[in-house]
N, CA, C and O atoms as a CHARMM CRD file, in Angstrom:
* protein
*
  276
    1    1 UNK  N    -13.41200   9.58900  -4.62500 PROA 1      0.00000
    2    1 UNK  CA   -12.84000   8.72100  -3.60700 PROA 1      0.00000
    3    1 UNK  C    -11.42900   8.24500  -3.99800 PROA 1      0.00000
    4    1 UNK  O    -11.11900   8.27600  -5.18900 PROA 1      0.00000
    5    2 UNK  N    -10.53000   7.79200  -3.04800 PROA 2      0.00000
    6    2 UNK  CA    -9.00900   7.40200  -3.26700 PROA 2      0.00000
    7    2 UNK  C     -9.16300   6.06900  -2.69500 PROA 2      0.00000
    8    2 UNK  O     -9.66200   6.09000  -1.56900 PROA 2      0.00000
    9    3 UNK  N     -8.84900   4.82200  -3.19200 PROA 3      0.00000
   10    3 UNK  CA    -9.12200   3.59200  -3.19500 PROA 3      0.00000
   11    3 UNK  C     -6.99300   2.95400  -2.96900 PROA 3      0.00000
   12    3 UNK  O     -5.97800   3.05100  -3.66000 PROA 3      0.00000
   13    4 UNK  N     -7.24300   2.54000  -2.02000 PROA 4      0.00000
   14    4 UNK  CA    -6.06800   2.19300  -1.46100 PROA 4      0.00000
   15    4 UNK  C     -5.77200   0.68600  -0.96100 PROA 4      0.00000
   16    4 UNK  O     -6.14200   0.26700   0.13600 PROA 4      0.00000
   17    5 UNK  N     -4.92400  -0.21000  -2.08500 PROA 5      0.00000
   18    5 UNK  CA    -5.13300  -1.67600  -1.98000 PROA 5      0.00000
   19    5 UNK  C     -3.63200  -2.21700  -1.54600 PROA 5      0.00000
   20    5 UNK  O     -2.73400  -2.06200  -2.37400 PROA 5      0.00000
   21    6 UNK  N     -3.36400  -2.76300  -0.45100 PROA 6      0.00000
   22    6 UNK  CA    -2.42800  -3.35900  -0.02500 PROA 6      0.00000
   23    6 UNK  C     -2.30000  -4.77900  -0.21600 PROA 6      0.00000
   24    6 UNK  O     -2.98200  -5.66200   0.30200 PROA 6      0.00000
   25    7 UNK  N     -0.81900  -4.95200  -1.46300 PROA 7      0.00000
   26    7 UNK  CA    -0.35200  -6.71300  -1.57400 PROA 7      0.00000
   27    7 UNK  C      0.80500  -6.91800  -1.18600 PROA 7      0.00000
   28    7 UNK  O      1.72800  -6.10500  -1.22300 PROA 7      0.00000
   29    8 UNK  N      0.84000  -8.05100  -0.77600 PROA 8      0.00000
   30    8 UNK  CA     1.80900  -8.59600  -0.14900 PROA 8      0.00000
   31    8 UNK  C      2.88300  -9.04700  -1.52400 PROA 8      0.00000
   32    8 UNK  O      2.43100  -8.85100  -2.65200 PROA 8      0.00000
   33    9 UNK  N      4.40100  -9.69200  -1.37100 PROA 9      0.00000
   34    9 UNK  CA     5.16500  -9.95000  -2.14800 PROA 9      0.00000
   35    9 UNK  C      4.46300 -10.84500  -3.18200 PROA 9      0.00000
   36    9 UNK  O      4.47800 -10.45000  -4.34800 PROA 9      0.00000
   37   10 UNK  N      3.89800 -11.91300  -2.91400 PROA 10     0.00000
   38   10 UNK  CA     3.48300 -12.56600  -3.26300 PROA 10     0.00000
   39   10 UNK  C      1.95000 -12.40900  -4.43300 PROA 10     0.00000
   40   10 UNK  O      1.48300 -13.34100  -5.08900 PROA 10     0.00000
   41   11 UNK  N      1.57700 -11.38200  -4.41600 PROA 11     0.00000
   42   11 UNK  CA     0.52300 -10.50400  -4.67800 PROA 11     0.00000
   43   11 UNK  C     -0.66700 -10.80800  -4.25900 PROA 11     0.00000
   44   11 UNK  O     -1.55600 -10.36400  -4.98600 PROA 11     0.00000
   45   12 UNK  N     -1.06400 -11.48500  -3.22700 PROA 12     0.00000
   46   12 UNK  CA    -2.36200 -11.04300  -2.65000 PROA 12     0.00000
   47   12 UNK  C     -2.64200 -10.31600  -1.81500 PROA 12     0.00000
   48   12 UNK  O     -1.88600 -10.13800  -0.86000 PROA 12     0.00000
   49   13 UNK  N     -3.80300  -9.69300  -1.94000 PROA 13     0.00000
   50   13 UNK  CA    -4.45000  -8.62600  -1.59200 PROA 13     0.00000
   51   13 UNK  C     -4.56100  -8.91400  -0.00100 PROA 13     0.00000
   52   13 UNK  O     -5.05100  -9.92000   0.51200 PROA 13     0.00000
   53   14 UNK  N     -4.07900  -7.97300   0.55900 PROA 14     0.00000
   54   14 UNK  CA    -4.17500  -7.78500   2.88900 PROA 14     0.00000
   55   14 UNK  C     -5.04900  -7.04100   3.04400 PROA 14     0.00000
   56   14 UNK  O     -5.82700  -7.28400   3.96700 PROA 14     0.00000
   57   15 UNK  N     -5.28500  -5.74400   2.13500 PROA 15     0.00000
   58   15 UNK  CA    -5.93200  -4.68900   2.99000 PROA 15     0.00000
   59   15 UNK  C     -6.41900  -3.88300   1.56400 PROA 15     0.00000
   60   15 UNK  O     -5.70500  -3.69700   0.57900 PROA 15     0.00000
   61   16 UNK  N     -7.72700  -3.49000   1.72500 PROA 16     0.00000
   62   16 UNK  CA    -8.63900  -2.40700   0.46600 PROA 16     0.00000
   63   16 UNK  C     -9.42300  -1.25800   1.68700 PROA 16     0.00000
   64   16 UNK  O    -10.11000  -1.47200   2.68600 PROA 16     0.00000
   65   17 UNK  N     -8.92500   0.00200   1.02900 PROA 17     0.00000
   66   17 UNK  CA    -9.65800   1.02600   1.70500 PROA 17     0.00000
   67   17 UNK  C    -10.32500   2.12600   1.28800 PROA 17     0.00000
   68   17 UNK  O     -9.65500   3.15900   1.29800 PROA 17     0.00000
   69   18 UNK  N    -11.38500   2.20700   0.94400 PROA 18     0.00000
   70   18 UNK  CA   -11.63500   4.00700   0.08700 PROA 18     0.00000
   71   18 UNK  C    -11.80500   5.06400   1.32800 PROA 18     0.00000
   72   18 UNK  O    -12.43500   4.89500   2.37200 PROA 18     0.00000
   73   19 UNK  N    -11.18500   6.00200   0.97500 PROA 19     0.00000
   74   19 UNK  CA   -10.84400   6.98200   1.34400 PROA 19     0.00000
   75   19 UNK  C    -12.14100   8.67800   0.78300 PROA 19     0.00000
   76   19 UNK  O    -11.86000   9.40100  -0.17300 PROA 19     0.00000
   77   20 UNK  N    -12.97900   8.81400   1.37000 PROA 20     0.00000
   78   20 UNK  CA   -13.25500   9.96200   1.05800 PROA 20     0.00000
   79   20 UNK  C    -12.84800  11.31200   1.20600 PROA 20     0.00000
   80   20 UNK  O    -12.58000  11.49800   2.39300 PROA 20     0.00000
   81   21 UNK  N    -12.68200  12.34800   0.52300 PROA 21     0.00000
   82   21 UNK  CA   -12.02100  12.97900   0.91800 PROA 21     0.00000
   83   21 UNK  C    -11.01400  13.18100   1.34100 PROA 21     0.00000
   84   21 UNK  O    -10.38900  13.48800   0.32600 PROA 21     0.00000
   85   22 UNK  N    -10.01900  13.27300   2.52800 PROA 22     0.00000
   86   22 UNK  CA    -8.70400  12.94900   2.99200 PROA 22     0.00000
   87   22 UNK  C     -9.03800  12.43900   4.21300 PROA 22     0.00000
   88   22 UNK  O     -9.95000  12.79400   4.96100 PROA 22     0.00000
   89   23 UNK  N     -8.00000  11.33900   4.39000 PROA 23     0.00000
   90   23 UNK  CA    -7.82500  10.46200   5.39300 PROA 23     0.00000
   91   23 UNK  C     -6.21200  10.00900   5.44700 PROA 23     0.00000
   92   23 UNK  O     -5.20300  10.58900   5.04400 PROA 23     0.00000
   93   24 UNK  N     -6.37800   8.90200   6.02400 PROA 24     0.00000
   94   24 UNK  CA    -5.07800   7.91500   6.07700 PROA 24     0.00000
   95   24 UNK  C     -5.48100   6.57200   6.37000 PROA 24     0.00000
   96   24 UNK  O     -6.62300   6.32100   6.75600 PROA 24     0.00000
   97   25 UNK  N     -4.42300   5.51900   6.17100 PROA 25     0.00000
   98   25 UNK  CA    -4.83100   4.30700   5.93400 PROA 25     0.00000
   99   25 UNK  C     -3.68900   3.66900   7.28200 PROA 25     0.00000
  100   25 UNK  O     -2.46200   3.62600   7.38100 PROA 25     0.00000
  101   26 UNK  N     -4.65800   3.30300   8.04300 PROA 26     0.00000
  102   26 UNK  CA    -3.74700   2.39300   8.48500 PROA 26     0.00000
  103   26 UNK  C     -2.93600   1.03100   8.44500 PROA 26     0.00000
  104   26 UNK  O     -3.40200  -0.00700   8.91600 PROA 26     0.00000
  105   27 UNK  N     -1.80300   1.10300   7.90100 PROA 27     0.00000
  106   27 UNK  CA    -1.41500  -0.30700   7.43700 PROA 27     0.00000
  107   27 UNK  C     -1.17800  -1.10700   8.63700 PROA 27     0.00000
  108   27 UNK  O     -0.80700  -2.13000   8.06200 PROA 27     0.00000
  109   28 UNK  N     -1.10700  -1.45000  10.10400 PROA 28     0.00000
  110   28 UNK  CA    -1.18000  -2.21100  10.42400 PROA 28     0.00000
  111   28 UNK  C     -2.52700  -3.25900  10.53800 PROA 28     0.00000
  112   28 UNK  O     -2.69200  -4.30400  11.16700 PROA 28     0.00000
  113   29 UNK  N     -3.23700  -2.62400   9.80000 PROA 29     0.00000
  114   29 UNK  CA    -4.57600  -3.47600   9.61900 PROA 29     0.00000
  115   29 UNK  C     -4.37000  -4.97000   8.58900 PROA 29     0.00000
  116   29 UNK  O     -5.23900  -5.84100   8.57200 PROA 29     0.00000
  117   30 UNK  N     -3.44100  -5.03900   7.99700 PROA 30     0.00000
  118   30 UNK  CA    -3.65800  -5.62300   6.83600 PROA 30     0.00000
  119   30 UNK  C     -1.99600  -6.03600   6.76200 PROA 30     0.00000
  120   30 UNK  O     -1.77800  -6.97900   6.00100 PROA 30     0.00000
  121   31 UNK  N     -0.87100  -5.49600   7.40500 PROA 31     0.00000
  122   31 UNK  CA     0.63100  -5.78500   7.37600 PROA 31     0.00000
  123   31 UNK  C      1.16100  -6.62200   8.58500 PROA 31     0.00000
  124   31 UNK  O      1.93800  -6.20300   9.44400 PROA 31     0.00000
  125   32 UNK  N      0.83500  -7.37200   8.54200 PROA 32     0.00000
  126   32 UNK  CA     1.68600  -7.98300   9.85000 PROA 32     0.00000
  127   32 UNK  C      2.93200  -8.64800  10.06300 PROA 32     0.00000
  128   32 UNK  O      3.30300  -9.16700  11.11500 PROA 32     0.00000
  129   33 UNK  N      3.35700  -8.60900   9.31600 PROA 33     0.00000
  130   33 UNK  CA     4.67700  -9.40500   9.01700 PROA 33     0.00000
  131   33 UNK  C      5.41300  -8.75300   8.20100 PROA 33     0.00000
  132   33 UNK  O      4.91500  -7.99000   7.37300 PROA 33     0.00000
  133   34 UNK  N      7.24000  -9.03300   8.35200 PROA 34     0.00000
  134   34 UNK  CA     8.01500  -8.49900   7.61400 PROA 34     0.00000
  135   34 UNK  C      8.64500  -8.71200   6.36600 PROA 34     0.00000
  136   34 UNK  O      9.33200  -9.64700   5.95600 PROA 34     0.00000
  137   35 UNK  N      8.25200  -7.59600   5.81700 PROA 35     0.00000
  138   35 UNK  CA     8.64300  -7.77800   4.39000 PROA 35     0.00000
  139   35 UNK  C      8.48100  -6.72700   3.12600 PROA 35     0.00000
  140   35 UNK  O      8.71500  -5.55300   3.41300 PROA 35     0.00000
  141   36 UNK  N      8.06700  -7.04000   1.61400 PROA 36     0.00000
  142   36 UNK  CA     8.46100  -6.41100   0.85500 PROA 36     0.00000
  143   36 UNK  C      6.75800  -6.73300   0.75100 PROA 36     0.00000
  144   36 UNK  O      6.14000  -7.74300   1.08900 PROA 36     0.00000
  145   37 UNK  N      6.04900  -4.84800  -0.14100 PROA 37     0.00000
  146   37 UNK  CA     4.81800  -4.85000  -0.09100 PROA 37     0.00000
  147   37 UNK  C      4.92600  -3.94900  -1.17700 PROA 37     0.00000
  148   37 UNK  O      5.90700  -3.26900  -1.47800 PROA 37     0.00000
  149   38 UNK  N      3.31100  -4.03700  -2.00000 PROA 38     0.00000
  150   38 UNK  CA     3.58700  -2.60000  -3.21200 PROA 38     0.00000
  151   38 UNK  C      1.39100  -2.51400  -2.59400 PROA 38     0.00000
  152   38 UNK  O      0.58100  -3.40700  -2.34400 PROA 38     0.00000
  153   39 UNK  N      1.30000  -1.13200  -2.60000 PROA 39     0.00000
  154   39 UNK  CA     0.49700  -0.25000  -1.91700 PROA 39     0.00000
  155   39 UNK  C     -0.29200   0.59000  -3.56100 PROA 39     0.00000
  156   39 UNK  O      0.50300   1.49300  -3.82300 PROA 39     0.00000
  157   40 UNK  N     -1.17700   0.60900  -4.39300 PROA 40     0.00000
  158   40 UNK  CA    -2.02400   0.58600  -5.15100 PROA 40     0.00000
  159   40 UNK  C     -2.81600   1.88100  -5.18000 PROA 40     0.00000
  160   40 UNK  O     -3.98700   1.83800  -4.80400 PROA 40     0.00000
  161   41 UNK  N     -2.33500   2.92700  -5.55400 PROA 41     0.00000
  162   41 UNK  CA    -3.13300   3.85000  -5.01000 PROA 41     0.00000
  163   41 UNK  C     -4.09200   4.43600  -6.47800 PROA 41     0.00000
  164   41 UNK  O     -3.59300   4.55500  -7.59700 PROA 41     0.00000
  165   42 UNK  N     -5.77900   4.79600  -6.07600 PROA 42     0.00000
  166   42 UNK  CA    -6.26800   4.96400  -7.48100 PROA 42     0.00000
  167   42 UNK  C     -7.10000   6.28400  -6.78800 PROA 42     0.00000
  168   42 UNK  O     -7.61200   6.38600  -5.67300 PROA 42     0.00000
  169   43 UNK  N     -7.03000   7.12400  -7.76900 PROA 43     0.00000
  170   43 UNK  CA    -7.97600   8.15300  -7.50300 PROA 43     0.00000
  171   43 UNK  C     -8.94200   8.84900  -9.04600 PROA 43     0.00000
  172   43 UNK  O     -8.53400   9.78900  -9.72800 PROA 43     0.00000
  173   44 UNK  N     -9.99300   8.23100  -9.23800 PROA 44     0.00000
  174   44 UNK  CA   -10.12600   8.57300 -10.71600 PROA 44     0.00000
  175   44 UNK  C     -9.52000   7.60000 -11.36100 PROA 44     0.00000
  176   44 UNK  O     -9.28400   6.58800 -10.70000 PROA 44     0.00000
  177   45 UNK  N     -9.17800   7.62400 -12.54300 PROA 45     0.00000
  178   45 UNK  CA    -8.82600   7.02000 -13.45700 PROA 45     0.00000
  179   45 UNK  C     -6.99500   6.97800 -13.25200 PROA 45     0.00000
  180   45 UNK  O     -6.32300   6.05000 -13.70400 PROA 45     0.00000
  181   46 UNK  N     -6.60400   7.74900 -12.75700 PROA 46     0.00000
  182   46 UNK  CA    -5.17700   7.63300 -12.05400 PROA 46     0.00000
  183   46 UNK  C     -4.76600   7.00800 -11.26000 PROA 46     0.00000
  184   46 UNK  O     -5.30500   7.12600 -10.16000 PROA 46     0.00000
  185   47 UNK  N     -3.58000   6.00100 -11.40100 PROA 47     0.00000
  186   47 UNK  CA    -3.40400   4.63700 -10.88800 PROA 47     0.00000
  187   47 UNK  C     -1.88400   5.26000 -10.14900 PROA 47     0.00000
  188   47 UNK  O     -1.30800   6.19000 -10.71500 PROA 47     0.00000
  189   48 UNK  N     -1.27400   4.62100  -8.76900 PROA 48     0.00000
  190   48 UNK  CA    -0.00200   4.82000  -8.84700 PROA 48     0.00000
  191   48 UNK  C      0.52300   3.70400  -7.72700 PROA 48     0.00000
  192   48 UNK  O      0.23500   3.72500  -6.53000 PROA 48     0.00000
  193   49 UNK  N      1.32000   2.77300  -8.36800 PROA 49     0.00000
  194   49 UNK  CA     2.00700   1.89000  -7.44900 PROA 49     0.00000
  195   49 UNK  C      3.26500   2.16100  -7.01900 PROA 49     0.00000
  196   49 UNK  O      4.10100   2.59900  -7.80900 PROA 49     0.00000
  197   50 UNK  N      3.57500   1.91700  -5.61600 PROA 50     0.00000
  198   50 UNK  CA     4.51800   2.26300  -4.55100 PROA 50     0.00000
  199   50 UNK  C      4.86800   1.11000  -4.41600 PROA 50     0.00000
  200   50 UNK  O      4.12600   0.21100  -4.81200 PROA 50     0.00000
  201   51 UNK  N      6.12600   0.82500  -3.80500 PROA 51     0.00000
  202   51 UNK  CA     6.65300  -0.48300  -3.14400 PROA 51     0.00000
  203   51 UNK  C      7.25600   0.14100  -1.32400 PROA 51     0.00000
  204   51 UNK  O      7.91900   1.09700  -0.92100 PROA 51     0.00000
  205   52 UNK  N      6.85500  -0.54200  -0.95300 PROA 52     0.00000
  206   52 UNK  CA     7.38000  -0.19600   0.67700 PROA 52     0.00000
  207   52 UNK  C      8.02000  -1.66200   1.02200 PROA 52     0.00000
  208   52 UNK  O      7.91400  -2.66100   0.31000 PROA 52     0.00000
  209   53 UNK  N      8.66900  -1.57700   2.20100 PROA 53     0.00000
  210   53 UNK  CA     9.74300  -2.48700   2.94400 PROA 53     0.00000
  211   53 UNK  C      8.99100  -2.51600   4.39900 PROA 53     0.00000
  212   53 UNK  O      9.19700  -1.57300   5.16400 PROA 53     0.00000
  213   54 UNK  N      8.26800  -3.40600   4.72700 PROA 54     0.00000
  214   54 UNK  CA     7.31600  -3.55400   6.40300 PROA 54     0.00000
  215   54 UNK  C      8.51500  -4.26800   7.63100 PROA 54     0.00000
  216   54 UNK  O      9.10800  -5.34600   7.67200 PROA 54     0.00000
  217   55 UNK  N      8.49300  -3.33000   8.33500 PROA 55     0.00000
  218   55 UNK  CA     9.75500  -4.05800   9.75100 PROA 55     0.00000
  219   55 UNK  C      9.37600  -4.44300  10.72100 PROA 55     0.00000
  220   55 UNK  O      9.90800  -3.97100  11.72600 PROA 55     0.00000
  221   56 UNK  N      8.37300  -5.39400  10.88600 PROA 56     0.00000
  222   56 UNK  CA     7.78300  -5.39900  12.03400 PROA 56     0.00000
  223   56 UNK  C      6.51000  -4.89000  11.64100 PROA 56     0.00000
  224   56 UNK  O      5.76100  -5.17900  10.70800 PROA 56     0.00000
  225   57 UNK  N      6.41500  -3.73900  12.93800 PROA 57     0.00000
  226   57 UNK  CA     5.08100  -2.83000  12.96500 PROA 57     0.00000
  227   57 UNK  C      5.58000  -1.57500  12.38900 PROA 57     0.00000
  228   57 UNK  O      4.83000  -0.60400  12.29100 PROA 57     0.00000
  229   58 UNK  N      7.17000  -1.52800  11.88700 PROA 58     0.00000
  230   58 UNK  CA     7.53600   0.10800  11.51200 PROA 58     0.00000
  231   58 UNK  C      7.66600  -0.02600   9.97300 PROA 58     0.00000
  232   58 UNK  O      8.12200  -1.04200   9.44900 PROA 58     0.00000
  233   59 UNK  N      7.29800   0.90700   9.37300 PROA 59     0.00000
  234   59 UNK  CA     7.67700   0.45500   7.92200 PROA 59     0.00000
  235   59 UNK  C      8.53100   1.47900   7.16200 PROA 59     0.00000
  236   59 UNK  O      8.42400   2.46900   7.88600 PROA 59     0.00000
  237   60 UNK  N      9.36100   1.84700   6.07300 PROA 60     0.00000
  238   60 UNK  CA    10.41700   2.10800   5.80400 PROA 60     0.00000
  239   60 UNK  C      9.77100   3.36000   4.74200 PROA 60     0.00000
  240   60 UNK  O      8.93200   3.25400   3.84800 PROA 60     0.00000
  241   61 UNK  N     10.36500   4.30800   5.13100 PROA 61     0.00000
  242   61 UNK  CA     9.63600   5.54100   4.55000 PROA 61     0.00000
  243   61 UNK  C     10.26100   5.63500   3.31600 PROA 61     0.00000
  244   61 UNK  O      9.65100   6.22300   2.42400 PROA 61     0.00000
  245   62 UNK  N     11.66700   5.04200   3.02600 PROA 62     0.00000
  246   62 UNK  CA    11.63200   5.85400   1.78200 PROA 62     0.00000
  247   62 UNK  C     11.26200   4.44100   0.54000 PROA 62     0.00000
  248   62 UNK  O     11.86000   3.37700   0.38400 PROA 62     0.00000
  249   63 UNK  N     10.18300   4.93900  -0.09500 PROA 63     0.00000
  250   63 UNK  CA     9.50600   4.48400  -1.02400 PROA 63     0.00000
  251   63 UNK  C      9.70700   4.35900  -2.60800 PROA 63     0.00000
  252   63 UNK  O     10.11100   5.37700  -3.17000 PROA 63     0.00000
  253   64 UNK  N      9.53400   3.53500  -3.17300 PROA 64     0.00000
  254   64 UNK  CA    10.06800   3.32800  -4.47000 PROA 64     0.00000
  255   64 UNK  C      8.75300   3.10000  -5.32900 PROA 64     0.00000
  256   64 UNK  O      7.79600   2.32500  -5.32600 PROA 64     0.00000
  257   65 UNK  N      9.21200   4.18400  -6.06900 PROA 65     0.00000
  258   65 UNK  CA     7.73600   3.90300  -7.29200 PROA 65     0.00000
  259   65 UNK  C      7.94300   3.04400  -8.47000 PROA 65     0.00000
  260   65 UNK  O      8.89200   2.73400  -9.19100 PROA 65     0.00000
  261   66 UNK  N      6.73000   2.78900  -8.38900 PROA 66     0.00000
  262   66 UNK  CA     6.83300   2.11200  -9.91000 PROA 66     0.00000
  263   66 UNK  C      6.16300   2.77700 -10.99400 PROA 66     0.00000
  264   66 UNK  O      4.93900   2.83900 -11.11500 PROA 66     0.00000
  265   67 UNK  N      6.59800   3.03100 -11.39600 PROA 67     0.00000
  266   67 UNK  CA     6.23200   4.19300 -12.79800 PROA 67     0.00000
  267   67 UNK  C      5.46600   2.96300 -14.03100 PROA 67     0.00000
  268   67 UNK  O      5.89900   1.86600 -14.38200 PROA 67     0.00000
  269   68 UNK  N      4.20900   3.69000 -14.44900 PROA 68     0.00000
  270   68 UNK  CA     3.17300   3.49700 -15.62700 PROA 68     0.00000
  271   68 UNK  C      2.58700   2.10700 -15.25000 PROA 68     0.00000
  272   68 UNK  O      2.30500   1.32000 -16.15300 PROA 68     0.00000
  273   69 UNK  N      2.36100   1.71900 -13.70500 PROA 69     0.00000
  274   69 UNK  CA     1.12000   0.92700 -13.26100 PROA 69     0.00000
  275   69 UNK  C      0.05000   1.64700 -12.75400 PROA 69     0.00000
  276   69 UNK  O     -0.96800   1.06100 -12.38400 PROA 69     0.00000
């Protein structure tokens, strides 16, 4: 399973999703407001944090990793 945890700037947790197999996550479930977000992605023992920019309801594709979380 791929376990997909959405925090806000502030770091609490909006939105947790496991994923079997392939899917997608919808972030307006859990994003409602604009701002700066980092997105948690675990599959296995492999961890990888993203930071995204939320505009509204559109959110900003190009993504910034954070390397060795």
């Amino acid at each position: 399973p791929v376990q997909v945890s959405i925090f806000d700037a502030t770091g609490n947790q909006v939105l947790r999703q496991e994923l079997l197999g392939s899917g997608q996550v919808d972030l307006r479930q859990g994003v409602t407001t604009q701002g700066s977000y980092f997105a948690k992605i675990r599959v296995g023992s492999a961890v990888k944090t993203v930071q995204f920019i939320a505009n509204g309801k559109q959110f900003n594709s190009a993504i910034r990793e954070n390397r060795g979380h």
